[in-house]
Amino acid sequence: MRAVRRSGAPQPVRQALRRFPNPRLTGLGCGLFCGAVMFLLGHLDALLLGSSLTVYSVLFVPVCVLTAVWVRRGDLMTAPVVLPIAFAVGLVPLADEGGGIGGHLMGLFTALATQAGWLYGGTLAAGLIVLARRVRQVARRAAARRRAT
């Protein structure tokens, strides 16, 4: 009689997926990871592309997805909270309207307003991933309780 595999994925696919990094970030780690990556992307965008807000915003979405996938189970709800903060941190090197601190703040607020769609989209994607992971976690706990009784 054949042994039934628990996963529906073929064996080579499972082995390939195991080769990818699988870090587990705490709530603080999520904030540091997102903030550092977005700040670095903001600087690279300013240096290489002349402060293209669209490119920066498009790159925000994969960072959101990675953060939502890499956050550990106990800190799932922190990922959607830290992402907008990281987006704003990364805009600091991009937002430059000239004229001192007032001009810089005006550029930051303008960038936040004009790129709000990407900000909401990335945060929504991370929120949906986190929500799906949380539902799966609750279902596993309920199944374990049913088996125990």
One Martini backbone bead per residue (centre of mass of N, CA, C, O) as a GRO file, in nm:
protein
  149
    1MET     BB    1   0.098   0.035   0.020
    2ARG     BB    2   0.061   0.367  -0.006
    3ALA     BB    3   0.185   0.663   0.083
    4VAL     BB    4   0.052   0.956   0.202
    5ARG     BB    5   0.071   1.275   0.137
    6ARG     BB    6   0.018   1.583   0.292
    7SER     BB    7   0.113   1.726   0.048
    8GLY     BB    8   0.032   1.850  -0.279
    9ALA     BB    9   0.319   1.886  -0.335
   10PRO     BB   10   0.577   1.817  -0.495
   11GLN     BB   11   0.886   1.725  -0.402
   12PRO     BB   12   1.065   1.935  -0.565
   13VAL     BB   13   0.911   2.184  -0.466
   14ARG     BB   14   0.961   2.151  -0.165
   15GLN     BB   15   1.271   2.161  -0.186
   16ALA     BB   16   1.288   2.443  -0.313
   17LEU     BB   17   1.141   2.596  -0.078
   18ARG     BB   18   1.354   2.519   0.148
   19ARG     BB   19   1.592   2.707   0.028
   20PHE     BB   20   1.456   2.934   0.132
   21PRO     BB   21   1.420   3.177   0.329
   22ASN     BB   22   1.289   3.165   0.694
   23PRO     BB   23   1.221   3.407   0.857
   24ARG     BB   24   1.148   3.541   1.196
   25LEU     BB   25   0.973   3.817   1.292
   26THR     BB   26   0.930   4.049   1.497
   27GLY     BB   27   0.787   4.338   1.562
   28LEU     BB   28   1.055   4.493   1.565
   29GLY     BB   29   1.176   4.356   1.313
   30CYS     BB   30   0.971   4.466   1.115
   31GLY     BB   31   1.035   4.764   1.154
   32LEU     BB   32   1.336   4.745   1.082
   33PHE     BB   33   1.317   4.615   0.809
   34CYS     BB   34   1.130   4.818   0.667
   35GLY     BB   35   1.281   5.078   0.732
   36ALA     BB   36   1.555   4.999   0.604
   37VAL     BB   37   1.461   4.923   0.319
   38MET     BB   38   1.312   5.191   0.250
   39PHE     BB   39   1.553   5.377   0.297
   40LEU     BB   40   1.734   5.243   0.087
   41LEU     BB   41   1.539   5.278  -0.154
   42GLY     BB   42   1.527   5.586  -0.136
   43HIS     BB   43   1.827   5.635  -0.191
   44LEU     BB   44   1.849   5.481  -0.459
   45ASP     BB   45   1.634   5.645  -0.605
   46ALA     BB   46   1.775   5.921  -0.576
   47LEU     BB   47   2.045   5.837  -0.719
   48LEU     BB   48   1.937   5.675  -0.987
   49LEU     BB   49   1.621   5.822  -1.050
   50GLY     BB   50   1.541   6.102  -0.926
   51SER     BB   51   1.291   6.059  -0.741
   52SER     BB   52   1.087   5.810  -0.791
   53LEU     BB   53   0.779   5.748  -0.661
   54THR     BB   54   0.677   5.505  -0.824
   55VAL     BB   55   0.908   5.310  -0.776
   56TYR     BB   56   0.897   5.317  -0.470
   57SER     BB   57   0.599   5.217  -0.446
   58VAL     BB   58   0.634   4.947  -0.594
   59LEU     BB   59   0.858   4.841  -0.388
   60PHE     BB   60   0.667   4.827  -0.138
   61VAL     BB   61   0.500   4.569  -0.191
   62PRO     BB   62   0.717   4.343  -0.147
   63VAL     BB   63   0.780   4.430   0.141
   64CYS     BB   64   0.501   4.366   0.251
   65VAL     BB   65   0.495   4.067   0.183
   66LEU     BB   66   0.749   3.979   0.335
   67THR     BB   67   0.660   4.073   0.611
   68ALA     BB   68   0.399   3.895   0.628
   69VAL     BB   69   0.558   3.622   0.595
   70TRP     BB   70   0.799   3.672   0.827
   71VAL     BB   71   0.621   3.688   1.053
   72ARG     BB   72   0.541   3.586   1.341
   73ARG     BB   73   0.270   3.454   1.495
   74GLY     BB   74   0.267   3.646   1.757
   75ASP     BB   75   0.310   3.919   1.539
   76LEU     BB   76   0.098   3.964   1.306
   77MET     BB   77  -0.037   4.261   1.370
   78THR     BB   78   0.227   4.445   1.313
   79ALA     BB   79   0.270   4.467   1.008
   80PRO     BB   80   0.038   4.678   0.921
   81VAL     BB   81   0.155   4.904   1.114
   82VAL     BB   82   0.465   4.947   1.009
   83LEU     BB   83   0.443   5.013   0.703
   84PRO     BB   84   0.366   5.319   0.692
   85ILE     BB   85   0.616   5.408   0.848
   86ALA     BB   86   0.825   5.302   0.643
   87PHE     BB   87   0.730   5.470   0.407
   88ALA     BB   88   0.796   5.746   0.540
   89VAL     BB   89   1.096   5.694   0.590
   90GLY     BB   90   1.169   5.652   0.280
   91LEU     BB   91   1.081   5.954   0.192
   92VAL     BB   92   1.298   6.143   0.304
   93PRO     BB   93   1.509   6.135   0.056
   94LEU     BB   94   1.280   6.224  -0.165
   95ALA     BB   95   1.172   6.474  -0.007
   96ASP     BB   96   1.236   6.773  -0.209
   97GLU     BB   97   1.156   7.131  -0.215
   98GLY     BB   98   1.300   7.312  -0.056
   99GLY     BB   99   1.348   7.553   0.199
  100GLY     BB  100   1.405   7.357   0.415
  101ILE     BB  101   1.204   7.215   0.648
  102GLY     BB  102   0.936   7.305   0.522
  103GLY     BB  103   0.990   7.190   0.236
  104HIS     BB  104   1.037   6.899   0.325
  105LEU     BB  105   0.760   6.853   0.456
  106MET     BB  106   0.596   6.919   0.204
  107GLY     BB  107   0.717   6.686   0.034
  108LEU     BB  108   0.626   6.457   0.221
  109PHE     BB  109   0.316   6.513   0.212
  110THR     BB  110   0.290   6.499  -0.093
  111ALA     BB  111   0.391   6.210  -0.127
  112LEU     BB  112   0.176   6.078   0.052
  113ALA     BB  113  -0.068   6.177  -0.117
  114THR     BB  114   0.020   6.066  -0.409
  115GLN     BB  115   0.091   5.755  -0.274
  116ALA     BB  116  -0.164   5.626  -0.129
  117GLY     BB  117  -0.238   5.382  -0.303
  118TRP     BB  118   0.021   5.218  -0.250
  119LEU     BB  119   0.003   5.220   0.054
  120TYR     BB  120  -0.273   5.077   0.075
  121GLY     BB  121  -0.208   4.828  -0.099
  122GLY     BB  122   0.028   4.712   0.068
  123THR     BB  123  -0.124   4.700   0.337
  124LEU     BB  124  -0.353   4.518   0.236
  125ALA     BB  125  -0.182   4.277   0.153
  126ALA     BB  126  -0.066   4.226   0.434
  127GLY     BB  127  -0.337   4.197   0.580
  128LEU     BB  128  -0.435   3.945   0.421
  129ILE     BB  129  -0.202   3.759   0.493
  130VAL     BB  130  -0.232   3.779   0.799
  131LEU     BB  131  -0.524   3.684   0.811
  132ALA     BB  132  -0.477   3.404   0.686
  133ARG     BB  133  -0.274   3.310   0.901
  134ARG     BB  134  -0.467   3.341   1.143
  135VAL     BB  135  -0.690   3.149   1.053
  136ARG     BB  136  -0.505   2.903   1.034
  137GLN     BB  137  -0.418   2.905   1.332
  138VAL     BB  138  -0.701   2.872   1.457
  139ALA     BB  139  -0.771   2.605   1.313
  140ARG     BB  140  -0.543   2.438   1.435
  141ARG     BB  141  -0.623   2.473   1.732
  142ALA     BB  142  -0.906   2.351   1.706
  143ALA     BB  143  -0.814   2.074   1.601
  144ALA     BB  144  -0.638   2.004   1.847
  145ARG     BB  145  -0.871   2.014   2.055
  146ARG     BB  146  -1.047   1.794   1.925
  147ARG     BB  147  -0.833   1.567   1.949
  148ALA     BB  148  -0.795   1.586   2.268
  149THR     BB  149  -1.119   1.510   2.326
   0.00000   0.00000   0.00000
